[in-house]
């Protein structure tokens, strides 16, 4: 999935983008003891968006589909419980 198609799928607000940038900077400072600049920060965010986010996004879709199928199975079982006993 290229960057343009990912941006079409995942819409982030400016606030969310800012939060992600802050998290990347904090991670590098806390874990690696390094301060990174805006260019490095954006490169890391681009890497995630281009290569990792689609994997996470697809996993979320799979999880949602699994949940939905379970709910539909429960709904079908509940539906048959509504039948009255006829003798």
Phi, psi and omega in degrees: 000126180274172186300319181296316182290328176294318178298330177287330182274314185250111179261119178249139176285165177300323179295319178294318178298319179296318179298317179299315179300318179296321179295320178297312179300314181297320179300310181298321180289315183288314188273319185253351181068025182243142170262132179247154179270181183296325181293312179297318179302313181293325178296320179293317179296318178298318178301312180299310184297322185279323189245328186258320182302320179299327178293313179296318180299313180295323177296319178297319177297317178298317179297318179296319179296317179299314178299316182296318178298319177297317180296320179293323176297319177295320180297318180296317178297317178296324179301314182290337176291341180285341180297142178269146178287120181243123180236000000 
